């Protein structure tokens, strides 16, 4: 980690993947470790914020995402690309330098504070203008949503723990057809 800027390496690999597959439908999962321990942002991001390593790591993560979005713009793929930003869980239980707001619990619990996280979904060609979705959705909903978007029916598909949430994202539905 210290000898090489992994943010640059992983971001460059993701950009190369987008460039290579820009003429075909593609799926890219880009995950950063940046705000997890050990927080080791590259030296060019260290001291960039008043929040110490935590803020510096978030700044590095922001740079990585910005590079990917700039690539989509440069390749004229922004409008037709579904982009989802989300976290995997609530705030850390290791310390008290964070908050789940009004929700009880933190990471590692099944209380809302441990599992309820914000997400940002962007798809300019389909999702018009800014909006807020109050309906709870989960990452398990991404797979059935992508299958539906691509009009794919999987043979021998086991029962899915999720559902196509496009109607919810488009504002055509305000409730889930089934519970999470």
Short mmCIF file of N, CA and C in Angstrom, two decimals:
data_model
loop_
_atom_site.label_atom_id
_atom_site.label_comp_id
_atom_site.label_asym_id
_atom_site.label_seq_id
_atom_site.Cartn_x
_atom_site.Cartn_y
_atom_site.Cartn_z
N UNK A 1 0.80 -1.20 0.00
CA UNK A 1 0.00 0.00 0.00
C UNK A 1 0.85 1.27 0.00
N UNK A 2 1.90 1.24 0.72
CA UNK A 2 2.67 2.47 0.85
C UNK A 2 3.52 2.77 -0.40
N UNK A 3 3.91 1.72 -1.13
CA UNK A 3 4.78 1.93 -2.28
C UNK A 3 4.02 2.29 -3.55
N UNK A 4 2.73 2.04 -3.56
CA UNK A 4 1.97 2.23 -4.78
C UNK A 4 0.63 2.86 -4.43
N UNK A 5 0.18 3.78 -5.25
CA UNK A 5 -1.10 4.42 -5.02
C UNK A 5 -2.20 3.50 -5.55
N UNK A 6 -2.78 2.69 -4.66
CA UNK A 6 -3.78 1.72 -5.07
C UNK A 6 -5.03 2.39 -5.62
N UNK A 7 -5.33 3.59 -5.16
CA UNK A 7 -6.48 4.31 -5.72
C UNK A 7 -6.27 4.52 -7.21
N UNK A 8 -5.07 4.90 -7.60
CA UNK A 8 -4.76 5.07 -9.02
C UNK A 8 -4.82 3.75 -9.77
N UNK A 9 -4.28 2.69 -9.18
CA UNK A 9 -4.23 1.39 -9.83
C UNK A 9 -5.64 0.87 -10.08
N UNK A 10 -6.46 0.83 -9.04
CA UNK A 10 -7.82 0.29 -9.19
C UNK A 10 -8.67 1.18 -10.09
N UNK A 11 -8.52 2.48 -9.97
CA UNK A 11 -9.29 3.39 -10.81
C UNK A 11 -8.87 3.25 -12.26
N UNK A 12 -7.57 3.13 -12.51
CA UNK A 12 -7.08 2.95 -13.89
C UNK A 12 -7.60 1.66 -14.49
N UNK A 13 -7.64 0.60 -13.70
CA UNK A 13 -8.18 -0.68 -14.19
C UNK A 13 -9.66 -0.55 -14.53
N UNK A 14 -10.41 0.14 -13.68
CA UNK A 14 -11.84 0.33 -13.94
C UNK A 14 -12.05 1.18 -15.19
N UNK A 15 -11.26 2.22 -15.36
CA UNK A 15 -11.37 3.07 -16.55
C UNK A 15 -11.02 2.26 -17.80
N UNK A 16 -9.99 1.46 -17.74
CA UNK A 16 -9.62 0.62 -18.90
C UNK A 16 -10.75 -0.35 -19.24
N UNK A 17 -11.41 -0.89 -18.22
CA UNK A 17 -12.53 -1.80 -18.45
C UNK A 17 -13.67 -1.08 -19.16
N UNK A 18 -14.01 0.12 -18.69
CA UNK A 18 -15.07 0.91 -19.32
C UNK A 18 -14.71 1.21 -20.76
N UNK A 19 -13.48 1.63 -21.00
CA UNK A 19 -13.05 1.96 -22.37
C UNK A 19 -13.12 0.73 -23.27
N UNK A 20 -12.71 -0.41 -22.76
CA UNK A 20 -12.70 -1.64 -23.55
C UNK A 20 -14.12 -2.10 -23.90
N UNK A 21 -15.06 -1.88 -23.00
CA UNK A 21 -16.42 -2.41 -23.17
C UNK A 21 -17.45 -1.33 -23.51
N UNK A 22 -17.02 -0.15 -23.87
CA UNK A 22 -17.94 0.97 -24.05
C UNK A 22 -18.98 0.76 -25.15
N UNK A 23 -18.73 -0.13 -26.09
CA UNK A 23 -19.67 -0.37 -27.18
C UNK A 23 -20.68 -1.48 -26.86
N UNK A 24 -20.50 -2.15 -25.75
CA UNK A 24 -21.37 -3.25 -25.34
C UNK A 24 -21.94 -2.94 -23.95
N UNK A 25 -23.06 -3.56 -23.63
CA UNK A 25 -23.52 -3.43 -22.23
C UNK A 25 -22.44 -4.00 -21.31
N UNK A 26 -22.18 -3.31 -20.22
CA UNK A 26 -21.18 -3.82 -19.27
C UNK A 26 -21.66 -3.59 -17.85
N UNK A 27 -21.10 -4.37 -16.95
CA UNK A 27 -21.36 -4.22 -15.53
C UNK A 27 -20.01 -4.04 -14.85
N UNK A 28 -19.89 -3.00 -14.08
CA UNK A 28 -18.66 -2.74 -13.33
C UNK A 28 -19.03 -2.53 -11.87
N UNK A 29 -18.45 -3.33 -11.01
CA UNK A 29 -18.60 -3.14 -9.58
C UNK A 29 -17.30 -2.54 -9.08
N UNK A 30 -17.35 -1.34 -8.57
CA UNK A 30 -16.16 -0.64 -8.10
C UNK A 30 -16.33 -0.35 -6.62
N UNK A 31 -15.53 -0.98 -5.81
CA UNK A 31 -15.64 -0.82 -4.38
C UNK A 31 -14.32 -0.30 -3.83
N UNK A 32 -14.42 0.63 -2.91
CA UNK A 32 -13.20 1.16 -2.30
C UNK A 32 -13.15 0.74 -0.83
N UNK A 33 -11.96 0.66 -0.33
CA UNK A 33 -11.76 0.36 1.09
C UNK A 33 -11.54 1.65 1.86
N UNK A 34 -11.53 2.74 1.17
CA UNK A 34 -10.96 3.98 1.66
C UNK A 34 -11.36 4.43 3.06
N UNK A 35 -12.59 4.16 3.46
CA UNK A 35 -12.95 4.64 4.79
C UNK A 35 -12.86 3.55 5.85
N UNK A 36 -12.33 2.39 5.47
CA UNK A 36 -12.16 1.30 6.42
C UNK A 36 -10.73 1.31 6.99
N UNK A 37 -10.60 0.69 8.12
CA UNK A 37 -9.29 0.58 8.75
C UNK A 37 -8.50 -0.50 8.03
N UNK A 38 -7.25 -0.39 7.71
CA UNK A 38 -6.47 0.81 8.00
C UNK A 38 -6.71 1.87 6.92
N UNK A 39 -6.96 3.07 7.37
CA UNK A 39 -7.14 4.19 6.44
C UNK A 39 -5.75 4.63 5.99
N UNK A 40 -5.47 4.41 4.75
CA UNK A 40 -4.14 4.77 4.25
C UNK A 40 -4.27 5.50 2.93
N UNK A 41 -4.86 6.69 2.93
CA UNK A 41 -4.95 7.41 1.68
C UNK A 41 -3.55 7.74 1.16
N UNK A 42 -3.45 7.82 -0.14
CA UNK A 42 -2.17 8.16 -0.74
C UNK A 42 -1.71 9.51 -0.21
N UNK A 43 -0.41 9.71 -0.18
CA UNK A 43 0.15 10.94 0.41
C UNK A 43 -0.40 12.20 -0.24
N UNK A 44 -0.78 12.15 -1.53
CA UNK A 44 -1.28 13.38 -2.16
C UNK A 44 -2.65 13.79 -1.60
N UNK A 45 -3.35 12.86 -0.90
CA UNK A 45 -4.62 13.19 -0.28
C UNK A 45 -4.48 13.45 1.21
N UNK A 46 -3.34 13.10 1.79
CA UNK A 46 -3.14 13.28 3.22
C UNK A 46 -3.04 14.76 3.55
N UNK A 47 -3.78 15.17 4.59
CA UNK A 47 -3.79 16.57 5.00
C UNK A 47 -4.71 17.42 4.15
N UNK A 48 -5.49 16.79 3.27
CA UNK A 48 -6.37 17.53 2.36
C UNK A 48 -7.62 18.06 3.06
N UNK A 49 -7.93 17.50 4.23
CA UNK A 49 -9.12 17.93 4.96
C UNK A 49 -8.77 18.17 6.41
N UNK A 50 -9.70 18.78 7.12
CA UNK A 50 -9.51 19.01 8.55
C UNK A 50 -9.96 17.81 9.37
N UNK A 51 -10.39 16.75 8.72
CA UNK A 51 -10.93 15.58 9.42
C UNK A 51 -9.91 14.47 9.58
N UNK A 52 -8.65 14.75 9.32
CA UNK A 52 -7.62 13.72 9.48
C UNK A 52 -7.73 12.63 8.43
N UNK A 53 -7.22 11.44 8.77
CA UNK A 53 -7.20 10.34 7.81
C UNK A 53 -8.59 9.99 7.30
N UNK A 54 -9.59 10.07 8.16
CA UNK A 54 -10.96 9.74 7.74
C UNK A 54 -11.38 10.68 6.60
N UNK A 55 -11.22 11.96 6.80
CA UNK A 55 -11.58 12.92 5.75
C UNK A 55 -10.71 12.76 4.52
N UNK A 56 -9.43 12.48 4.73
CA UNK A 56 -8.52 12.29 3.59
C UNK A 56 -8.93 11.06 2.77
N UNK A 57 -9.34 10.00 3.46
CA UNK A 57 -9.77 8.78 2.78
C UNK A 57 -11.05 9.04 1.98
N UNK A 58 -11.96 9.82 2.55
CA UNK A 58 -13.18 10.16 1.82
C UNK A 58 -12.85 11.03 0.61
N UNK A 59 -11.91 11.92 0.77
CA UNK A 59 -11.48 12.76 -0.36
C UNK A 59 -10.88 11.88 -1.47
N UNK A 60 -10.09 10.89 -1.09
CA UNK A 60 -9.52 9.97 -2.09
C UNK A 60 -10.62 9.19 -2.79
N UNK A 61 -11.59 8.69 -2.02
CA UNK A 61 -12.70 7.96 -2.61
C UNK A 61 -13.47 8.86 -3.57
N UNK A 62 -13.70 10.09 -3.20
CA UNK A 62 -14.38 11.05 -4.05
C UNK A 62 -13.62 11.26 -5.36
N UNK A 63 -12.31 11.32 -5.28
CA UNK A 63 -11.48 11.47 -6.49
C UNK A 63 -11.67 10.26 -7.40
N UNK A 64 -11.64 9.05 -6.83
CA UNK A 64 -11.80 7.82 -7.62
C UNK A 64 -13.14 7.83 -8.36
N UNK A 65 -14.21 8.11 -7.65
CA UNK A 65 -15.54 8.13 -8.27
C UNK A 65 -15.59 9.22 -9.34
N UNK A 66 -15.00 10.36 -9.06
CA UNK A 66 -14.96 11.44 -10.05
C UNK A 66 -14.26 11.02 -11.33
N UNK A 67 -13.18 10.26 -11.20
CA UNK A 67 -12.47 9.78 -12.39
C UNK A 67 -13.35 8.88 -13.23
N UNK A 68 -14.12 8.01 -12.58
CA UNK A 68 -15.01 7.10 -13.31
C UNK A 68 -16.14 7.87 -13.99
N UNK A 69 -16.73 8.83 -13.29
CA UNK A 69 -17.80 9.63 -13.89
C UNK A 69 -17.27 10.48 -15.04
N UNK A 70 -16.07 11.02 -14.89
CA UNK A 70 -15.45 11.78 -15.99
C UNK A 70 -15.24 10.89 -17.21
N UNK A 71 -14.88 9.63 -16.98
CA UNK A 71 -14.68 8.69 -18.09
C UNK A 71 -16.00 8.44 -18.81
N UNK A 72 -17.08 8.25 -18.07
CA UNK A 72 -18.39 8.07 -18.70
C UNK A 72 -18.76 9.30 -19.53
N UNK A 73 -18.48 10.50 -19.00
CA UNK A 73 -18.74 11.73 -19.76
C UNK A 73 -17.90 11.78 -21.03
N UNK A 74 -16.62 11.52 -20.90
CA UNK A 74 -15.70 11.59 -22.04
C UNK A 74 -16.10 10.63 -23.15
N UNK A 75 -16.64 9.48 -22.78
CA UNK A 75 -17.03 8.47 -23.77
C UNK A 75 -18.50 8.58 -24.18
N UNK A 76 -19.15 9.66 -23.72
CA UNK A 76 -20.57 9.89 -24.02
C UNK A 76 -21.45 8.72 -23.57
N UNK A 77 -21.16 8.19 -22.41
CA UNK A 77 -21.92 7.07 -21.87
C UNK A 77 -22.79 7.45 -20.67
N UNK A 78 -22.69 8.68 -20.22
CA UNK A 78 -23.36 9.09 -18.98
C UNK A 78 -24.87 8.87 -19.05
N UNK A 79 -25.51 9.35 -20.11
CA UNK A 79 -26.97 9.27 -20.18
C UNK A 79 -27.48 7.85 -20.16
N UNK A 80 -26.77 6.95 -20.78
CA UNK A 80 -27.26 5.58 -20.90
C UNK A 80 -26.71 4.64 -19.84
N UNK A 81 -26.01 5.16 -18.85
CA UNK A 81 -25.40 4.31 -17.84
C UNK A 81 -26.09 4.49 -16.49
N UNK A 82 -26.50 3.38 -15.92
CA UNK A 82 -27.07 3.35 -14.58
C UNK A 82 -25.92 3.31 -13.59
N UNK A 83 -25.84 4.31 -12.74
CA UNK A 83 -24.77 4.39 -11.74
C UNK A 83 -25.42 4.39 -10.36
N UNK A 84 -24.92 3.53 -9.48
CA UNK A 84 -25.46 3.44 -8.12
C UNK A 84 -24.31 3.65 -7.14
N UNK A 85 -24.51 4.55 -6.21
CA UNK A 85 -23.55 4.77 -5.12
C UNK A 85 -24.25 4.30 -3.85
N UNK A 86 -23.63 3.41 -3.11
CA UNK A 86 -24.24 3.01 -1.85
C UNK A 86 -23.17 2.46 -0.91
N UNK A 87 -23.57 2.37 0.33
CA UNK A 87 -22.69 1.80 1.35
C UNK A 87 -23.16 0.38 1.65
N UNK A 88 -22.33 -0.37 2.31
CA UNK A 88 -22.68 -1.75 2.63
C UNK A 88 -23.37 -1.89 3.98
N UNK A 89 -23.24 -0.92 4.84
CA UNK A 89 -23.82 -1.02 6.18
C UNK A 89 -23.76 0.33 6.87
N UNK A 90 -24.33 0.37 8.05
CA UNK A 90 -24.33 1.59 8.84
C UNK A 90 -22.96 1.91 9.42
N UNK A 91 -22.91 2.92 10.28
CA UNK A 91 -21.63 3.38 10.84
C UNK A 91 -20.98 2.35 11.75
N UNK A 92 -19.69 2.50 11.92
CA UNK A 92 -18.88 1.57 12.70
C UNK A 92 -19.31 1.52 14.16
N UNK A 93 -19.24 0.32 14.72
CA UNK A 93 -19.51 0.12 16.14
C UNK A 93 -18.23 0.23 16.96
N UNK A 94 -17.08 0.35 16.29
CA UNK A 94 -15.79 0.36 16.98
C UNK A 94 -15.56 1.65 17.76
N UNK A 95 -16.14 2.74 17.28
CA UNK A 95 -15.94 4.04 17.92
C UNK A 95 -17.24 4.84 17.85
N UNK A 96 -17.24 6.01 18.44
CA UNK A 96 -18.42 6.87 18.45
C UNK A 96 -18.22 8.15 17.64
N UNK A 97 -17.36 8.11 16.63
CA UNK A 97 -17.12 9.29 15.80
C UNK A 97 -18.08 9.34 14.63
N UNK A 98 -19.24 8.70 14.75
CA UNK A 98 -20.20 8.66 13.67
C UNK A 98 -21.60 8.54 14.26
N UNK A 99 -22.58 8.56 13.39
CA UNK A 99 -23.95 8.49 13.86
C UNK A 99 -24.84 7.86 12.80
N UNK A 100 -25.84 7.14 13.24
CA UNK A 100 -26.88 6.62 12.35
C UNK A 100 -28.10 7.54 12.41
N UNK A 101 -27.87 8.76 12.87
CA UNK A 101 -28.96 9.72 12.96
C UNK A 101 -30.03 9.24 13.93
N UNK A 102 -31.27 9.26 13.52
CA UNK A 102 -32.36 8.88 14.44
C UNK A 102 -32.53 7.36 14.61
N UNK A 103 -31.70 6.57 13.93
CA UNK A 103 -31.90 5.13 13.93
C UNK A 103 -31.05 4.43 15.00
N UNK A 104 -31.61 3.38 15.57
CA UNK A 104 -30.93 2.60 16.60
C UNK A 104 -29.96 1.62 15.94
N UNK A 105 -28.82 1.40 16.55
CA UNK A 105 -27.86 0.40 16.09
C UNK A 105 -26.81 0.96 15.15
N UNK A 106 -25.81 0.14 14.90
CA UNK A 106 -24.72 0.48 14.00
C UNK A 106 -24.35 -0.77 13.22
N UNK A 107 -23.26 -0.71 12.47
CA UNK A 107 -22.75 -1.84 11.70
C UNK A 107 -22.74 -3.11 12.56
N UNK A 108 -23.15 -4.21 11.95
CA UNK A 108 -23.13 -5.47 12.67
C UNK A 108 -24.43 -5.77 13.39
N UNK A 109 -25.39 -4.85 13.35
CA UNK A 109 -26.69 -5.11 13.96
C UNK A 109 -27.75 -5.14 12.86
N UNK A 110 -28.90 -5.69 13.18
CA UNK A 110 -30.01 -5.69 12.23
C UNK A 110 -31.00 -4.57 12.51
N UNK A 111 -30.63 -3.67 13.44
CA UNK A 111 -31.45 -2.48 13.66
C UNK A 111 -31.25 -1.54 12.46
N UNK A 112 -32.18 -0.62 12.28
CA UNK A 112 -32.09 0.25 11.11
C UNK A 112 -30.76 1.01 11.04
N UNK A 113 -30.20 1.38 12.18
CA UNK A 113 -28.92 2.09 12.16
C UNK A 113 -27.78 1.25 11.61
N UNK A 114 -27.94 -0.06 11.63
CA UNK A 114 -26.90 -0.95 11.11
C UNK A 114 -27.08 -1.31 9.65
N UNK A 115 -28.32 -1.21 9.17
CA UNK A 115 -28.57 -1.66 7.79
C UNK A 115 -29.14 -0.59 6.87
N UNK A 116 -29.65 0.49 7.42
CA UNK A 116 -30.25 1.53 6.59
C UNK A 116 -29.19 2.55 6.21
N UNK A 117 -28.91 2.65 4.95
CA UNK A 117 -27.89 3.58 4.46
C UNK A 117 -28.45 4.34 3.25
N UNK A 118 -27.95 5.53 3.02
CA UNK A 118 -28.42 6.25 1.84
C UNK A 118 -27.79 5.67 0.57
N UNK A 119 -28.44 5.93 -0.53
CA UNK A 119 -27.91 5.53 -1.84
C UNK A 119 -28.23 6.64 -2.82
N UNK A 120 -27.42 6.73 -3.84
CA UNK A 120 -27.66 7.68 -4.93
C UNK A 120 -27.72 6.85 -6.20
N UNK A 121 -28.79 7.03 -6.96
CA UNK A 121 -28.97 6.31 -8.22
C UNK A 121 -29.09 7.35 -9.31
N UNK A 122 -28.28 7.17 -10.34
CA UNK A 122 -28.24 8.15 -11.43
C UNK A 122 -28.35 7.41 -12.77
N UNK A 123 -29.27 7.85 -13.61
CA UNK A 123 -29.44 7.29 -14.94
C UNK A 123 -30.18 8.35 -15.76
N UNK A 124 -29.48 9.34 -16.25
CA UNK A 124 -30.11 10.50 -16.87
C UNK A 124 -31.12 10.19 -17.98
N UNK A 125 -30.90 9.15 -18.76
CA UNK A 125 -31.83 8.84 -19.86
C UNK A 125 -33.17 8.30 -19.34
N UNK A 126 -33.20 7.78 -18.14
CA UNK A 126 -34.42 7.14 -17.62
C UNK A 126 -34.98 7.86 -16.40
N UNK A 127 -34.12 8.20 -15.46
CA UNK A 127 -34.56 8.83 -14.22
C UNK A 127 -34.43 10.34 -14.37
N UNK A 128 -35.53 11.00 -14.61
CA UNK A 128 -35.52 12.44 -14.90
C UNK A 128 -35.51 13.27 -13.62
N UNK A 129 -34.56 14.17 -13.55
CA UNK A 129 -34.50 15.12 -12.45
C UNK A 129 -34.20 14.49 -11.11
N UNK A 130 -33.90 15.33 -10.13
CA UNK A 130 -33.63 14.82 -8.79
C UNK A 130 -34.93 14.38 -8.12
N UNK A 131 -34.81 13.45 -7.22
CA UNK A 131 -35.96 12.98 -6.47
C UNK A 131 -35.51 12.20 -5.25
N UNK A 132 -36.44 11.92 -4.39
CA UNK A 132 -36.16 11.17 -3.18
C UNK A 132 -37.09 9.97 -3.14
N UNK A 133 -36.53 8.81 -2.90
CA UNK A 133 -37.30 7.57 -2.76
C UNK A 133 -37.32 7.23 -1.28
N UNK A 134 -38.51 7.16 -0.72
CA UNK A 134 -38.65 6.82 0.70
C UNK A 134 -38.82 5.32 0.90
N UNK A 135 -39.13 4.59 -0.16
CA UNK A 135 -39.36 3.15 -0.07
C UNK A 135 -38.05 2.43 0.20
N UNK A 136 -37.96 1.63 1.23
CA UNK A 136 -36.73 0.90 1.49
C UNK A 136 -36.39 -0.06 0.34
N UNK A 137 -35.15 -0.02 -0.08
CA UNK A 137 -34.63 -0.92 -1.10
C UNK A 137 -33.31 -1.49 -0.56
N UNK A 138 -32.87 -2.61 -1.11
CA UNK A 138 -31.64 -3.23 -0.63
C UNK A 138 -30.77 -3.62 -1.82
N UNK A 139 -29.49 -3.85 -1.55
CA UNK A 139 -28.60 -4.22 -2.65
C UNK A 139 -29.02 -5.54 -3.29
N UNK A 140 -29.74 -6.38 -2.58
CA UNK A 140 -30.26 -7.61 -3.18
C UNK A 140 -31.26 -7.32 -4.29
N UNK A 141 -31.76 -6.10 -4.35
CA UNK A 141 -32.69 -5.71 -5.42
C UNK A 141 -31.96 -5.40 -6.74
N UNK A 142 -30.66 -5.18 -6.68
CA UNK A 142 -29.95 -4.79 -7.91
C UNK A 142 -29.97 -5.90 -8.96
N UNK A 143 -29.74 -7.13 -8.55
CA UNK A 143 -29.68 -8.24 -9.50
C UNK A 143 -30.99 -8.41 -10.26
N UNK A 144 -32.15 -8.54 -9.57
CA UNK A 144 -33.39 -8.67 -10.33
C UNK A 144 -33.71 -7.43 -11.16
N UNK A 145 -33.29 -6.27 -10.71
CA UNK A 145 -33.52 -5.05 -11.48
C UNK A 145 -32.71 -5.08 -12.78
N UNK A 146 -31.46 -5.47 -12.69
CA UNK A 146 -30.61 -5.55 -13.88
C UNK A 146 -31.14 -6.62 -14.84
N UNK A 147 -31.56 -7.76 -14.31
CA UNK A 147 -32.15 -8.80 -15.18
C UNK A 147 -33.36 -8.24 -15.92
N UNK A 148 -34.21 -7.52 -15.23
CA UNK A 148 -35.40 -6.95 -15.86
C UNK A 148 -35.03 -5.90 -16.90
N UNK A 149 -34.06 -5.05 -16.57
CA UNK A 149 -33.64 -4.01 -17.52
C UNK A 149 -33.11 -4.61 -18.81
N UNK A 150 -32.40 -5.72 -18.70
CA UNK A 150 -31.82 -6.36 -19.87
C UNK A 150 -32.75 -7.42 -20.48
N UNK A 151 -33.96 -7.54 -19.90
CA UNK A 151 -34.96 -8.50 -20.37
C UNK A 151 -34.38 -9.92 -20.42
N UNK A 152 -33.74 -10.28 -19.32
CA UNK A 152 -33.11 -11.60 -19.21
C UNK A 152 -33.91 -12.45 -18.23
N UNK A 153 -34.26 -13.65 -18.66
CA UNK A 153 -34.87 -14.63 -17.77
C UNK A 153 -33.88 -15.77 -17.63
N UNK A 154 -33.41 -15.97 -16.41
CA UNK A 154 -32.41 -17.00 -16.15
C UNK A 154 -33.09 -18.35 -16.03
N UNK A 155 -32.53 -19.35 -16.71
CA UNK A 155 -33.01 -20.72 -16.55
C UNK A 155 -32.65 -21.22 -15.17
N UNK A 156 -33.56 -21.93 -14.57
CA UNK A 156 -33.34 -22.52 -13.24
C UNK A 156 -32.94 -21.49 -12.19
N UNK A 157 -33.46 -20.28 -12.32
CA UNK A 157 -33.13 -19.21 -11.37
C UNK A 157 -33.71 -19.54 -10.00
N UNK A 158 -32.87 -19.65 -8.98
CA UNK A 158 -33.41 -19.84 -7.62
C UNK A 158 -34.27 -18.63 -7.24
N UNK A 159 -35.07 -18.79 -6.22
CA UNK A 159 -35.88 -17.68 -5.73
C UNK A 159 -34.93 -16.56 -5.32
N UNK A 160 -35.22 -15.35 -5.77
CA UNK A 160 -34.35 -14.21 -5.49
C UNK A 160 -34.76 -13.51 -4.21
N UNK A 161 -33.78 -13.07 -3.48
CA UNK A 161 -34.01 -12.27 -2.29
C UNK A 161 -33.89 -10.81 -2.70
N UNK A 162 -34.85 -10.36 -3.47
CA UNK A 162 -34.85 -9.01 -3.98
C UNK A 162 -35.88 -8.90 -5.09
N UNK A 163 -36.11 -7.68 -5.55
CA UNK A 163 -37.09 -7.49 -6.62
C UNK A 163 -36.65 -6.36 -7.54
N UNK A 164 -37.28 -6.31 -8.70
CA UNK A 164 -37.01 -5.25 -9.66
C UNK A 164 -37.55 -3.94 -9.09
N UNK A 165 -36.66 -3.01 -8.78
CA UNK A 165 -37.07 -1.76 -8.16
C UNK A 165 -37.16 -0.60 -9.15
N UNK A 166 -37.04 -0.88 -10.44
CA UNK A 166 -37.13 0.21 -11.42
C UNK A 166 -38.43 1.00 -11.27
N UNK A 167 -39.59 0.35 -11.11
CA UNK A 167 -40.81 1.15 -10.92
C UNK A 167 -40.73 2.09 -9.72
N UNK A 168 -40.06 1.67 -8.66
CA UNK A 168 -39.88 2.52 -7.49
C UNK A 168 -38.96 3.69 -7.83
N UNK A 169 -37.87 3.41 -8.51
CA UNK A 169 -36.91 4.47 -8.87
C UNK A 169 -37.53 5.49 -9.83
N UNK A 170 -38.40 5.00 -10.71
CA UNK A 170 -39.06 5.89 -11.68
C UNK A 170 -40.24 6.65 -11.08
N UNK A 171 -40.58 6.34 -9.83
CA UNK A 171 -41.72 7.01 -9.20
C UNK A 171 -43.06 6.42 -9.60
N UNK A 172 -43.08 5.27 -10.26
CA UNK A 172 -44.31 4.62 -10.68
C UNK A 172 -44.90 3.75 -9.57
N UNK A 173 -44.13 3.47 -8.55
CA UNK A 173 -44.58 2.71 -7.39
C UNK A 173 -43.97 3.33 -6.15
N UNK A 174 -44.69 3.28 -5.06
CA UNK A 174 -44.17 3.86 -3.81
C UNK A 174 -44.05 2.81 -2.71
N UNK A 175 -44.45 1.58 -3.02
CA UNK A 175 -44.34 0.50 -2.04
C UNK A 175 -43.76 -0.74 -2.71
N UNK A 176 -43.12 -1.55 -1.93
CA UNK A 176 -42.59 -2.83 -2.41
C UNK A 176 -43.74 -3.80 -2.59
N UNK A 177 -43.63 -4.67 -3.58
CA UNK A 177 -44.62 -5.74 -3.77
C UNK A 177 -44.48 -6.80 -2.69
N UNK A 178 -43.32 -6.91 -2.13
CA UNK A 178 -43.06 -7.91 -1.10
C UNK A 178 -42.06 -7.32 -0.12
N UNK A 179 -42.05 -7.82 1.12
CA UNK A 179 -41.13 -7.27 2.11
C UNK A 179 -39.68 -7.59 1.81
N UNK A 180 -38.80 -6.84 2.41
CA UNK A 180 -37.37 -7.13 2.27
C UNK A 180 -37.08 -8.40 3.04
#
